[in-house]
CSV table of C-alpha atoms in Angstrom, one decimal:
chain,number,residue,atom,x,y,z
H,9,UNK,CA,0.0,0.0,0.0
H,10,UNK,CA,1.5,3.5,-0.6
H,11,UNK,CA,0.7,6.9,-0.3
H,12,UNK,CA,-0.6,7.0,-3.7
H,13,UNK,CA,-2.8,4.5,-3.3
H,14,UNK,CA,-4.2,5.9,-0.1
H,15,UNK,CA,-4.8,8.8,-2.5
H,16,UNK,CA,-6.5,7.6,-5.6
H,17,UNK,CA,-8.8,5.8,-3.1
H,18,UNK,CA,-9.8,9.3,-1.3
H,19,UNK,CA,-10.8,11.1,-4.6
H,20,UNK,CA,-12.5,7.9,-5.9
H,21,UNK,CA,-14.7,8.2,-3.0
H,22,UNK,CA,-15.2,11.8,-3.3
H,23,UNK,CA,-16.4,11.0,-6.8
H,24,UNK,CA,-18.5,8.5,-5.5
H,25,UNK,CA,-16.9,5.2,-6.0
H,26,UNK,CA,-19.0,3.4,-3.4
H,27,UNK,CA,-16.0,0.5,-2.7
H,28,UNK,CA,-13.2,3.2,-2.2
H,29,UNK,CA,-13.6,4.1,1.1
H,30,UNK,CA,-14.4,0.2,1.8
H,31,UNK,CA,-10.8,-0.4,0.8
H,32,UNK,CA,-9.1,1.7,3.1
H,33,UNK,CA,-11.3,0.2,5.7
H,34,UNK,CA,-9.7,-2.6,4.5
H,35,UNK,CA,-5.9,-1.4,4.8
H,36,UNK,CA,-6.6,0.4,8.5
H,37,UNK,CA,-8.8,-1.8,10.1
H,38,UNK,CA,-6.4,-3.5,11.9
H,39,UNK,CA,-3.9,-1.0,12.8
H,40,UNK,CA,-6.0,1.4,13.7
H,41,UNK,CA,-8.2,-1.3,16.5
H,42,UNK,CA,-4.2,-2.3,17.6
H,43,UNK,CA,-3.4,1.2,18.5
H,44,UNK,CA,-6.6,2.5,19.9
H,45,UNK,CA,-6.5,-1.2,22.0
H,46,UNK,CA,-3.0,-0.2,23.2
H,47,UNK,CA,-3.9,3.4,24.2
H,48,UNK,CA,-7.5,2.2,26.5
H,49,UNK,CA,-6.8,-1.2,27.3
H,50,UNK,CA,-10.5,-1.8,26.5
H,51,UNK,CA,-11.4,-4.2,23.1
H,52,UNK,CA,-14.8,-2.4,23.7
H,53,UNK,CA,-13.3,1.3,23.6
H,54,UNK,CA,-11.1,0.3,20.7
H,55,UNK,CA,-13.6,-0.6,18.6
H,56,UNK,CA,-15.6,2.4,19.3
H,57,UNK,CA,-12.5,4.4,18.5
H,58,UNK,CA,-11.8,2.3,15.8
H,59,UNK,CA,-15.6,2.9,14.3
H,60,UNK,CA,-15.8,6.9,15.4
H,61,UNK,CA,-12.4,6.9,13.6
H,62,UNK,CA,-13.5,5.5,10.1
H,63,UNK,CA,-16.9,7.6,9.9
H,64,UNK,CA,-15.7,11.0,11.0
H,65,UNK,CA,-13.1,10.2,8.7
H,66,UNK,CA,-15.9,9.4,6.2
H,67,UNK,CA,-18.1,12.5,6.7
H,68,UNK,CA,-14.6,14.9,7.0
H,69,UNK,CA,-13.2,13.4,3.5
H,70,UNK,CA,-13.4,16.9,1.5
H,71,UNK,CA,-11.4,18.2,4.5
H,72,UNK,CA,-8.5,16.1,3.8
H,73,UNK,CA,-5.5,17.7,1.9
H,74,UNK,CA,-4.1,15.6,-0.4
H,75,UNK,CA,-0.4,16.5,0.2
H,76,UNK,CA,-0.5,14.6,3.8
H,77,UNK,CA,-1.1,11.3,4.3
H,78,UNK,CA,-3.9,9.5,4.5
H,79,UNK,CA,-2.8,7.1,7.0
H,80,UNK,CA,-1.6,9.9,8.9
H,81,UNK,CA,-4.9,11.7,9.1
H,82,UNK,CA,-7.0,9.2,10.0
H,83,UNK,CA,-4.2,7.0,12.3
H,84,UNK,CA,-4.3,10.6,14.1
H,85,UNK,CA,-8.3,10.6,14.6
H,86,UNK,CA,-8.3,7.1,15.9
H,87,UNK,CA,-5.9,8.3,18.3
H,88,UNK,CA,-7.6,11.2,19.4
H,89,UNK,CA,-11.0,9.1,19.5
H,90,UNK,CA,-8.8,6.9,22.4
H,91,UNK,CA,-7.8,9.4,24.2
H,92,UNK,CA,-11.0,11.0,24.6
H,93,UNK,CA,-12.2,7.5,25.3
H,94,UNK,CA,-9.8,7.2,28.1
H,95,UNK,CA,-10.2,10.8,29.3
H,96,UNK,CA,-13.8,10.4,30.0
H,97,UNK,CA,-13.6,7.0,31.6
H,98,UNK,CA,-13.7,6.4,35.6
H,99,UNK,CA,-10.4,6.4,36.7
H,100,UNK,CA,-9.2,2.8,36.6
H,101,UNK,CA,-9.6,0.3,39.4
H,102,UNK,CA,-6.0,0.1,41.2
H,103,UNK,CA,-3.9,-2.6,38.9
H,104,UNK,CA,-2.5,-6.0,40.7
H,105,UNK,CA,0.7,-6.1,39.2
H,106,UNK,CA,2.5,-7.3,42.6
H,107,UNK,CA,2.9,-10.6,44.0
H,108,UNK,CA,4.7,-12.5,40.9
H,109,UNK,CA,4.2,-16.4,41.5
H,110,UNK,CA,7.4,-17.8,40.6
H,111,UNK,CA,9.2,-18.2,44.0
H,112,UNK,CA,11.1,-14.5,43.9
H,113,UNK,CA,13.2,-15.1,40.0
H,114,UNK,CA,12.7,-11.0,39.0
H,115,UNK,CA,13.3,-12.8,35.3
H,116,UNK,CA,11.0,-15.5,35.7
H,117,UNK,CA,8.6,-13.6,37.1
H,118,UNK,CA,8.7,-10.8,34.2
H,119,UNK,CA,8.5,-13.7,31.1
H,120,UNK,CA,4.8,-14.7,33.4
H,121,UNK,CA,3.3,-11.6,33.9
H,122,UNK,CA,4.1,-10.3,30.5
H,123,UNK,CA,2.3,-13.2,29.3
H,124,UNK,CA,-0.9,-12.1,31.0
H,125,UNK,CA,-0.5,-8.8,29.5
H,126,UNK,CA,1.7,-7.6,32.1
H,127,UNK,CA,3.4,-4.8,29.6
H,128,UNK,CA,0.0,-3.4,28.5
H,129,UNK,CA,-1.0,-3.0,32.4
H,130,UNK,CA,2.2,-1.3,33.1
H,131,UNK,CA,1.2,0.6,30.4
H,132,UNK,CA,-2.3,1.3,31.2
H,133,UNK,CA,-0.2,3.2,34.4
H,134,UNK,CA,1.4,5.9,32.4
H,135,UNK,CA,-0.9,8.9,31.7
H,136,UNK,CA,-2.3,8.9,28.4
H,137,UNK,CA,-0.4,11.6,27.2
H,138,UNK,CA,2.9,9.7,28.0
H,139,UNK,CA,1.5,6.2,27.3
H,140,UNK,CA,0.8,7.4,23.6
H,141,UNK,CA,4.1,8.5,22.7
H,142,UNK,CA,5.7,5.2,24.0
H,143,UNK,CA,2.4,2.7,22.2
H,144,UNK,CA,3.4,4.9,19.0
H,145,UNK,CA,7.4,4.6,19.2
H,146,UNK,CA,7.8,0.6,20.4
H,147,UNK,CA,4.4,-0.7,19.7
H,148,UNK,CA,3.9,1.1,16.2
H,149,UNK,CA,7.5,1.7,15.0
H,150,UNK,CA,6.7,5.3,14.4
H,151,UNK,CA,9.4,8.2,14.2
H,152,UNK,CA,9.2,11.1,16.4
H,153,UNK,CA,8.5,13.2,13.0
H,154,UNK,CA,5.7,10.8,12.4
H,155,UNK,CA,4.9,11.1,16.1
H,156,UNK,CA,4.9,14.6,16.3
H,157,UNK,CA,2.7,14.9,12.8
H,158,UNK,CA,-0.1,12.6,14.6
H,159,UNK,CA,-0.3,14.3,17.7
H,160,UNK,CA,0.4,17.8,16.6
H,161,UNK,CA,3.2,18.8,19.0
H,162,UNK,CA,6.8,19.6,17.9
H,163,UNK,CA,9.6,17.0,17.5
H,164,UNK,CA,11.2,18.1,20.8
H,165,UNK,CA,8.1,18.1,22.7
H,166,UNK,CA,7.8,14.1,21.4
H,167,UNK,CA,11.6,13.5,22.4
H,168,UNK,CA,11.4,14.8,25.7
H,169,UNK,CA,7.4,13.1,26.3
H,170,UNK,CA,8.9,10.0,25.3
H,171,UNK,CA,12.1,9.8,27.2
H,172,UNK,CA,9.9,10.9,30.3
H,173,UNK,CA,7.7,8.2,29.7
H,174,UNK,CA,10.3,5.8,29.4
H,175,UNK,CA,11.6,6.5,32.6
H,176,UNK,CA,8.1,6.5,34.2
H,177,UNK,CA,7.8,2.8,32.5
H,178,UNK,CA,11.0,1.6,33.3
H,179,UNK,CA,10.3,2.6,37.5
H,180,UNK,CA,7.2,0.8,37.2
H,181,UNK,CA,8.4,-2.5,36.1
H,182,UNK,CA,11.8,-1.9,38.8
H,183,UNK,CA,9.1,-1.0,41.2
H,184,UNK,CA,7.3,-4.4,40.9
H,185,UNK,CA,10.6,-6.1,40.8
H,186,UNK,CA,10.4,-6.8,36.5
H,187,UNK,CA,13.9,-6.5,35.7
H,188,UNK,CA,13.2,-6.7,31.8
L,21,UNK,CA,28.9,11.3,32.0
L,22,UNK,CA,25.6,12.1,34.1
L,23,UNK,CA,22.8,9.6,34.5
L,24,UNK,CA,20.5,11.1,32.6
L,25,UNK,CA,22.3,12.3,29.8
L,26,UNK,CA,23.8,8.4,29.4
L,27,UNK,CA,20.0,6.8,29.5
L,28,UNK,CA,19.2,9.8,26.8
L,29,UNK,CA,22.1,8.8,24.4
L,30,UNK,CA,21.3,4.9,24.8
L,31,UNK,CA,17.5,5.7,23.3
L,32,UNK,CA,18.9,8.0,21.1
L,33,UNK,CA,21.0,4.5,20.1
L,34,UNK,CA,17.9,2.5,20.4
L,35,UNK,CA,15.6,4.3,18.3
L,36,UNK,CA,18.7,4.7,15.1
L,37,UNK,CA,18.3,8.3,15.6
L,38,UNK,CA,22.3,9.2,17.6
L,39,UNK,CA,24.6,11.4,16.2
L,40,UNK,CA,28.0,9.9,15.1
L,41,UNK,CA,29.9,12.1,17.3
L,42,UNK,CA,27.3,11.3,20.4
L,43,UNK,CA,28.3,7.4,19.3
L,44,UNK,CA,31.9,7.5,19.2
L,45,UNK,CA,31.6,8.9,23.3
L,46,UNK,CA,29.1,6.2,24.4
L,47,UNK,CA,30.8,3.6,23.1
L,48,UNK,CA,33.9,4.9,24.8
L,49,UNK,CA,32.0,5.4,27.8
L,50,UNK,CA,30.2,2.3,27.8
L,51,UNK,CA,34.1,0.4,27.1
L,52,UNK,CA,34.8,1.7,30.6
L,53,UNK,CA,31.9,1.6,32.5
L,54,UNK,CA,30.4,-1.7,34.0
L,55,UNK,CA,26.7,-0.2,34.9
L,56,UNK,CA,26.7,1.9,31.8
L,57,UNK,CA,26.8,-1.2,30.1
L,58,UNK,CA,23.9,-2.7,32.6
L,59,UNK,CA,21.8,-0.2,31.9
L,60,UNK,CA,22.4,-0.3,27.9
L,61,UNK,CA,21.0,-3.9,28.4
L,62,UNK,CA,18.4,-3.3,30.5
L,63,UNK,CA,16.9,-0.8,28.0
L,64,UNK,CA,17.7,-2.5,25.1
L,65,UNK,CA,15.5,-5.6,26.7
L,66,UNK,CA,12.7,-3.3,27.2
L,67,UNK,CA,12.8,-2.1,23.6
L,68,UNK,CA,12.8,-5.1,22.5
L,69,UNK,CA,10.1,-6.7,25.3
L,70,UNK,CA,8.2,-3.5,23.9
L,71,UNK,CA,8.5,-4.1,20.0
L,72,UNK,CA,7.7,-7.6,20.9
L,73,UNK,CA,4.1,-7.2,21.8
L,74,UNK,CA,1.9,-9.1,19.5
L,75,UNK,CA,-0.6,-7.4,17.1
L,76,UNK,CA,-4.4,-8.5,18.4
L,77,UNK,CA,-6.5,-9.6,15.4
L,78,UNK,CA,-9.7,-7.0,15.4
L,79,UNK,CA,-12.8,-8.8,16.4
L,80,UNK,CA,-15.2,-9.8,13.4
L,81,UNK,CA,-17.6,-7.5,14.5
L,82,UNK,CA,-16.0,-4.5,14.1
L,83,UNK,CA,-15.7,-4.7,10.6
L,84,UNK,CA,-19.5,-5.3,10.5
L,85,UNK,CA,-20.1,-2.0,12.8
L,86,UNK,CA,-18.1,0.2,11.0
L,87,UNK,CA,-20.1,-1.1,7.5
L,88,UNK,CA,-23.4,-0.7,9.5
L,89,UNK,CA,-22.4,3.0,10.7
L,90,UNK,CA,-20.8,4.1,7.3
L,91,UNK,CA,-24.1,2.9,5.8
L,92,UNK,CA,-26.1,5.3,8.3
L,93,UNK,CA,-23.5,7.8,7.6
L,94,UNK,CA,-24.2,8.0,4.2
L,95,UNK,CA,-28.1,8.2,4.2
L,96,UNK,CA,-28.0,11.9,5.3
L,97,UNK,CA,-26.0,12.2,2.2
L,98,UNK,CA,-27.9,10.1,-0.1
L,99,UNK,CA,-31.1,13.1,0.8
L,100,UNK,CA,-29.4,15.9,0.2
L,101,UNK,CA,-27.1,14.9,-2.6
L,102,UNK,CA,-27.0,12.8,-6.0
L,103,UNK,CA,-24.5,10.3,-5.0
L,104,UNK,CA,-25.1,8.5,-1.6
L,105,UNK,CA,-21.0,8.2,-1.1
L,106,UNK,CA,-20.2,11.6,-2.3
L,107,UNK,CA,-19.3,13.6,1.2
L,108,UNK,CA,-21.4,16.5,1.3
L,109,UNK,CA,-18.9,19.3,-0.1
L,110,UNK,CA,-22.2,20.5,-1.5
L,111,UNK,CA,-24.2,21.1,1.6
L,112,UNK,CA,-24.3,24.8,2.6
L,113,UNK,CA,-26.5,27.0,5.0
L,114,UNK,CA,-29.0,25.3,7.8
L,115,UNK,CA,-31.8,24.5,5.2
L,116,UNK,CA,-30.3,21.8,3.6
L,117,UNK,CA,-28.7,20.7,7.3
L,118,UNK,CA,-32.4,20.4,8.8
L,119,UNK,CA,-33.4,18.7,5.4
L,120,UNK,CA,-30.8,16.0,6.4
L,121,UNK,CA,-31.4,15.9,10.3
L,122,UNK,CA,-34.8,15.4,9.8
L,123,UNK,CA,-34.2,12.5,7.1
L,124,UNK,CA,-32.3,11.3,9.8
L,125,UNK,CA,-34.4,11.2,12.4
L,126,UNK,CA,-37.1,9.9,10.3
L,127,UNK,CA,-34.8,6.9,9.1
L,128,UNK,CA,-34.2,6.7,12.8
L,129,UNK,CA,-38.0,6.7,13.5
L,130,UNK,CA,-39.1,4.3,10.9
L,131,UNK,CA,-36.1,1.3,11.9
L,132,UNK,CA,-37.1,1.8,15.4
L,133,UNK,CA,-40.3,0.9,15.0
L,134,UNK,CA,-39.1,-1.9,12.6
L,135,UNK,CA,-37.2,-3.1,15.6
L,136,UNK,CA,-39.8,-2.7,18.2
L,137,UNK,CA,-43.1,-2.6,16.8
L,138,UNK,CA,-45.6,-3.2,19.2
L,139,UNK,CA,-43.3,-2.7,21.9
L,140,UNK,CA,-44.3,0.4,23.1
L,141,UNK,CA,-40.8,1.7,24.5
L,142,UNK,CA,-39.1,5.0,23.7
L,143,UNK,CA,-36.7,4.8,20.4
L,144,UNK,CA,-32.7,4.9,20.9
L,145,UNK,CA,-32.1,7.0,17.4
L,146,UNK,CA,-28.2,6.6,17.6
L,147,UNK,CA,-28.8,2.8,18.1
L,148,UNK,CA,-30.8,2.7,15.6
L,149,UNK,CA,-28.8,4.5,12.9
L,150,UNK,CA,-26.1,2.0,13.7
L,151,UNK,CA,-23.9,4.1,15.2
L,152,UNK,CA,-23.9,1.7,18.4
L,153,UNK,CA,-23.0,-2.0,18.7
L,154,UNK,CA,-26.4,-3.1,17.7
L,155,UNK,CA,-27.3,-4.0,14.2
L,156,UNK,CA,-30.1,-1.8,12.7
L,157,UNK,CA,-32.0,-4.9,10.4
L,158,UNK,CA,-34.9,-7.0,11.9
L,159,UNK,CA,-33.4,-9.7,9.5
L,160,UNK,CA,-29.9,-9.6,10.8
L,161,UNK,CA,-30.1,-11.1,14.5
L,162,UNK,CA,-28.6,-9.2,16.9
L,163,UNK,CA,-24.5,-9.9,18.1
L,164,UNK,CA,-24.4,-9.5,21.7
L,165,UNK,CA,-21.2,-8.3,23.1
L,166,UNK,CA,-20.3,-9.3,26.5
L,167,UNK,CA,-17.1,-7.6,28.1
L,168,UNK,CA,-15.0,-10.3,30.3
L,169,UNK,CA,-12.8,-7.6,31.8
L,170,UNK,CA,-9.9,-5.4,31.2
L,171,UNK,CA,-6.7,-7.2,29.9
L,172,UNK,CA,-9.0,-10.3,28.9
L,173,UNK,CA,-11.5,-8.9,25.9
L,174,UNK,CA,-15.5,-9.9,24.7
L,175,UNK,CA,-17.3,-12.2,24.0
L,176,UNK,CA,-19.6,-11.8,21.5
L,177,UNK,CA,-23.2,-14.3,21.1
L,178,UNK,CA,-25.6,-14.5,17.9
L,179,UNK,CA,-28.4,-16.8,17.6
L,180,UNK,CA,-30.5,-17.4,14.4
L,181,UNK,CA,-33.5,-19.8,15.1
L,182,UNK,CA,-30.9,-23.0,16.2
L,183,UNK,CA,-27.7,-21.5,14.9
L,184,UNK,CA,-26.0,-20.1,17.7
L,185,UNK,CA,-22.4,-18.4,17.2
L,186,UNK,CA,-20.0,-17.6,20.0
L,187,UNK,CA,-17.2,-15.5,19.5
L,188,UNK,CA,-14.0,-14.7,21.9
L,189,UNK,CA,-12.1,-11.8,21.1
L,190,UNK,CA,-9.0,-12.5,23.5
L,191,UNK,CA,-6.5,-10.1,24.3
L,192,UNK,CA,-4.0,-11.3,26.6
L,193,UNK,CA,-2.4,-14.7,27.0
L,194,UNK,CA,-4.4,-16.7,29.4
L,195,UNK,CA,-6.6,-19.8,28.5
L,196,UNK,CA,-10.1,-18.8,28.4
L,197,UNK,CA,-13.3,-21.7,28.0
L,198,UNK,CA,-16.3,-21.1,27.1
L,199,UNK,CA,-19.3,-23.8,28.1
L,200,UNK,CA,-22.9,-23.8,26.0
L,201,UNK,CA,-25.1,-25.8,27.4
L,202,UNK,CA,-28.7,-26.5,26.6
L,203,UNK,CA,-31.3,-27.9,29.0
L,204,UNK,CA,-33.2,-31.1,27.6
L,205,UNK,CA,-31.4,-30.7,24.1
L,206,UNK,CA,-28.5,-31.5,22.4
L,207,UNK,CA,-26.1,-29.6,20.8
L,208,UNK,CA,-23.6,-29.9,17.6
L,209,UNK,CA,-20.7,-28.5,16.8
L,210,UNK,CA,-20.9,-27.3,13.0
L,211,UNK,CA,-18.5,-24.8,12.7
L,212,UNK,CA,-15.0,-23.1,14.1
L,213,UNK,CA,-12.5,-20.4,13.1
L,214,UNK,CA,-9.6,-18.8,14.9
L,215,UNK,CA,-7.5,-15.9,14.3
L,216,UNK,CA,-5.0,-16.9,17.0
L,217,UNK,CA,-2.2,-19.1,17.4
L,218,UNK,CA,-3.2,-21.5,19.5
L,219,UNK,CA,-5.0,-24.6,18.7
L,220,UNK,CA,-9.2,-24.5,19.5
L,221,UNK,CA,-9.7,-27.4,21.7
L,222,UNK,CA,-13.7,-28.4,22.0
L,223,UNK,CA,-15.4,-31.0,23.8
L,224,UNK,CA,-19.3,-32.2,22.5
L,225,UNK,CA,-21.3,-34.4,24.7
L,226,UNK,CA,-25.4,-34.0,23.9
L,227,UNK,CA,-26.2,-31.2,26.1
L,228,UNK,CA,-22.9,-29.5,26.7
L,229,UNK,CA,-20.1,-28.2,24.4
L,230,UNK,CA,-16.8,-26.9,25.9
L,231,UNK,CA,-14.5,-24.7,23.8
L,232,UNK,CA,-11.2,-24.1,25.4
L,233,UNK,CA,-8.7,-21.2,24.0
L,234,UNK,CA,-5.6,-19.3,24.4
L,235,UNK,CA,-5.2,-16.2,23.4
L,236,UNK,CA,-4.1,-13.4,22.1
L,237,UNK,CA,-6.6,-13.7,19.1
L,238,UNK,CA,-10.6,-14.6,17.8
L,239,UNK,CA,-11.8,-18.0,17.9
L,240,UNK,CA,-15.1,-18.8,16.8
L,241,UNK,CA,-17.5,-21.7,17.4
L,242,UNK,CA,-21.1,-22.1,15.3
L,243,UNK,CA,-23.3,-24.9,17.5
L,244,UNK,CA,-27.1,-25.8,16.0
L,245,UNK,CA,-29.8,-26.6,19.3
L,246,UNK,CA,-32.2,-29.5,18.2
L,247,UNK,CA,-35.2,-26.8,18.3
L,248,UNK,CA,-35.6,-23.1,18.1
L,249,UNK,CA,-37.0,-22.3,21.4
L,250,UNK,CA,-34.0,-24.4,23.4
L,251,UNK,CA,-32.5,-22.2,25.3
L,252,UNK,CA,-28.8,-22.0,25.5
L,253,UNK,CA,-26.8,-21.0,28.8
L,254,UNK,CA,-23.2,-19.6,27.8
L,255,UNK,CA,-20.7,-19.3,30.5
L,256,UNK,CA,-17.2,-17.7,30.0
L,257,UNK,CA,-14.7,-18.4,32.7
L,258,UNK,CA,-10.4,-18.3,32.8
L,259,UNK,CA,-8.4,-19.7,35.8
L,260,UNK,CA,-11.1,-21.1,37.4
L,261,UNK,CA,-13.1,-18.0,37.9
L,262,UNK,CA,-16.4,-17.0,36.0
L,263,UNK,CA,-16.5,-14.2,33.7
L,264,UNK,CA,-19.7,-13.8,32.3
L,265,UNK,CA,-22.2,-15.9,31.8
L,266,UNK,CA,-26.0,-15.1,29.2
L,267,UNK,CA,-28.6,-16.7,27.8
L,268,UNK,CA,-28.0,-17.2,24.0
L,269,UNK,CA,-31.3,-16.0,22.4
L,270,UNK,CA,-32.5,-13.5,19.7
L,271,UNK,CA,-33.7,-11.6,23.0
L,272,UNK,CA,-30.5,-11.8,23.8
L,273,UNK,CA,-32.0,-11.6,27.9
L,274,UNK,CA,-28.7,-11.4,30.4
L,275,UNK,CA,-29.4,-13.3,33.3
L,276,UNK,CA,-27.0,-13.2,36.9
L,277,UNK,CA,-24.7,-15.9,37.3
C-alpha cells in the first residue's frame, strides 16, 4: 500500500466510488483497533475508536488535503477518538501487578506476567499523554516526526514526552521487581 | 557522564536516531563503564520486550459495525445529494442541514419501530442509525457483546433460530473456556475459526459443548440446538473463575450468574 494508493482511493470516493472508502477500511482496520487497543486497554473502547475513527473520517473526507497522508490523518483521529475514550472513563480500578508467583526469580517472574498482559498493564499506568508517545514509538514503530505529525506537538516536545515516559515505564516494572 | 544524559544517548541509540559524534563517546564510555553497560542492556530488553508485543486480530464484528455506521452515515447524504457516497462538499447553509437531520431522524424513526413494533418503548435513534453496537435490520439477529474484563477482551453471542455463534475476542495470553449448554437438548458442533495461534480445543457431549482457547486472538465456534426455542446457557470463565455468563437468544436476555 502507498501513499498513492491511499490517494486515488480518497478522490475515488469523493467521486463516489462506493468500494473506495471500503478499501481503506480494509488497509486500516487492523492498525487502527491495535493502536486505539493499546492506548485504552479496553477491546470495547477500541472498537468504538476504531468505528468513530473510520466515519468522522468518512463525513470529513473533503477536509482532507491531499499533500499529507492519509494514514496519517485518519491513524491521528483514531488516536484522538482513544484518548478521549480514556479521558472520559472512571479512573481505573487500582492494577495487581505485585505478588509475581514464581518463587522470587525477577526474570522469571517478568517472562509470566508479561504473558498475562503484564506490559500493557504497566502501560495502562502511564498517563495517556505519555502512554501514547511510547504505544506509537515501540508498539507502532513510528518516528518522532511521524509522532509529532499525529499528535500535533513539535519534534522536541515528542523527544522529551517520550524519554519521560520511558523513565516513568522503566520505575514501574523496577518497582514491581520486573527487571526486563 | 551524568545519568540522565547516558540513558538519553542509549534511546537515542535505540531508536537509530544518535549522532556519530554522540556514538563514538558512548561507546567509549560504555568500554569503561560496567553499569553503563547494565543499563544499555536493561533498556535495550525493554525495547525489544516492547517491540515484541503481539498485534491483536480486530474482532469480526467491528468490521460489521463500522459497515453498519458508514451505511447510516451515508443516508443523510444520499437526501441531500445525488451520489449516496459523495461527502457533502455541497451542503451549505442550515436548510439543507435540517433537510438532512430530519431525514435522519425519520430513518431513525421508521427502523425503530421496525425493531420494536408493538413494543411500546421509547426509540434509541443513535442505536438505531447503527452508530452503536447493535445492528439496525430485523433480518440480521442481533451480536451481543459481553465484556469479560480489562486485559481479557468480549465475547460476542448471535443466535439465528438453532444457529447459535460464540465468538472470543482475547487479548491477553491466558486460557479462556467457554461452556454452551442446553437444558433437555442436544447440541452440535458445526463450525470453528480462529485468528489466534493456539490450537481451538472443543469437547461435544449431547447437552454441553466446551470450547477451550488461548489467546491473544478470535476464535469462533457455530453450534445448532435440536429446536428453536432451546435455550442456550453460555458461561465464559479463565483460571477457574467465571467471567460472564448469558442466555444465548435473539432476545438476547442477560441473566445473573
Amino acid at each position: 500500500m502507498t501513499r498513492d494508493d491511499d490517494t486515488m482511493l480518497v478522490k475515488a470516493c469523493l467521486q463516489g466510488d462506493q468500494t473506495a472508502f471500503d478499501q481503506l477500511v480494509d488497509r486500516y482496520e487492523g492498525t487502527l483497533f491495535n493502536a486505539t487497543y493499546r492506548i485504552t486497554g479496553s477491546v470495547e473502547d477500541a472498537m468504538d475508536a476504531t468505528q468513530a475513527a473510520f466515519v468522522n473520517a468518512y463525513e470529513k473526507l473533503h477536509t482532507f488535503n491531499p499533500s499529507h497522508r492519509f494514514f496519517s490523518w485518519i491513524y491521528r483521529i483514531a488516536c484522538n477518538q482513544a484518548l478521549n475514550l480514556v479521558s472520559r472513563r472512571r479512573p481505573e480500578a487500582e492494577l495487581d501487578l505485585d505478588t509475581p508467583a514464581n518463587g522470587g526469580d525477577p526474570e522469571a517472574a517478568f517472562g509470566e506476567a508479561e504473558a498475562g498482559g503484564f506490559l500493557q498493564r504497566a502501560l495502562m499506568e502511564l498517563t495517556p499523554q505519555y502512554r501514547v508517545v511510547v504505544i506509537l514509538k515501540h508498539l507502532q514503530g513510528l518516528s518522532y516526526r511521524e509522532i509529532g505529525e499525529l499528535l500535533e506537538i513539535p519534534e522536541k516536545t515528542v523527544k522529551s514526552r517520550l524519554f519521560t515516559a520511558r523513565q516513568r515505564l522503566r520505575s514501574i516494572l523496577l518497582e514491581k521487581g520486573f527487571v526486563p | 557522564m551524568r545519568l540522565e544524559r547516558l540513558e538519553a544517548l542509549l534511546w537515542e541509540r535505540i531508536d537509530g536516531t544518535i549522532s556519530a559524534e554522540n556514538q563514538v563517546e558512548l561507546e567509549a564510555y560504555l568500554a569503561e563503564d560496567l553499569e553503563a553497560r547494565e543499563l544499555d542492556q536493561e533498556l535495550t530488553a525493554l525495547a525489544k520486550r516492547l517491540a515484541g508485543v503481539r498485534e491483536v486480530a480486530p474482532p469480526t464484528a467491528l468490521r460489521e459495525r463500522i459497515d453498519q455506521a458508514l451505511a447510516a452515515a451515508q443516508q443523510p447524504a444520499s437526501a441531500a445529494a445525488p451520489s449516496a457516497l459523495t461527502p457533502r462538499r455541497t451542503v451549505d447553509g442550515w436548510g439543507p442541514r435540517l433537510f438532512a437531520l430530519a431525514a435522519a431522524l425519520f430513518l431513525g424513526v421508521a427502523i425503530g419501530h421496525l425493531l420494536h413494533l408493538g413494543a411500546g418503548r421509547p426509540v434509541d435513534v443513535m442505536k438505531a442509525a447503527g452508530t452503536m453496537h447493535e445492528p439496525t435490520s430485523r433480518e440480521a439477529p442481533p451480536t451481543v457483546e459481553i465484556d469479560l474484563g480489562s486485559g481479557v477482551g468480549l465475547a460476542m453471542t448471535r443466535r439465528d433460530g438453532s444457529t447459535i455463534s460464540v465468538e472470543l475476542v482475547l487479548a491477553g495470553d491466558g486460557r479462556v473456556e467457554a461452556v454452551m449448554e442446553a437444558a433437555n437438548d442436544n447440541l452440535r458442533i458445526v463450525g470453528l475459526h480462529q485468528d489466534g495461534s493456539a490450537p481451538i480445543e472443543v469437547t461435544a457431549a449431547g447437552e454441553r459443548v466446551v470450547m477451550g482457547v488461548i489467546g491473544p486472538g478470535s476464535f469462533g465456534i457455530e453450534i445448532l440446538s435440536g429446536t428453536e426455542a432451546a435455550p442456550v446457557r453460555l458461561s465464559v470463565s479463565a483460571g477457574g473463575e467465571v467471567l460472564a455468563e448469558r442466555w444465548i437468544d435473539p432476545s438476547s436476555k442477560a441473566v445473573q450468574p
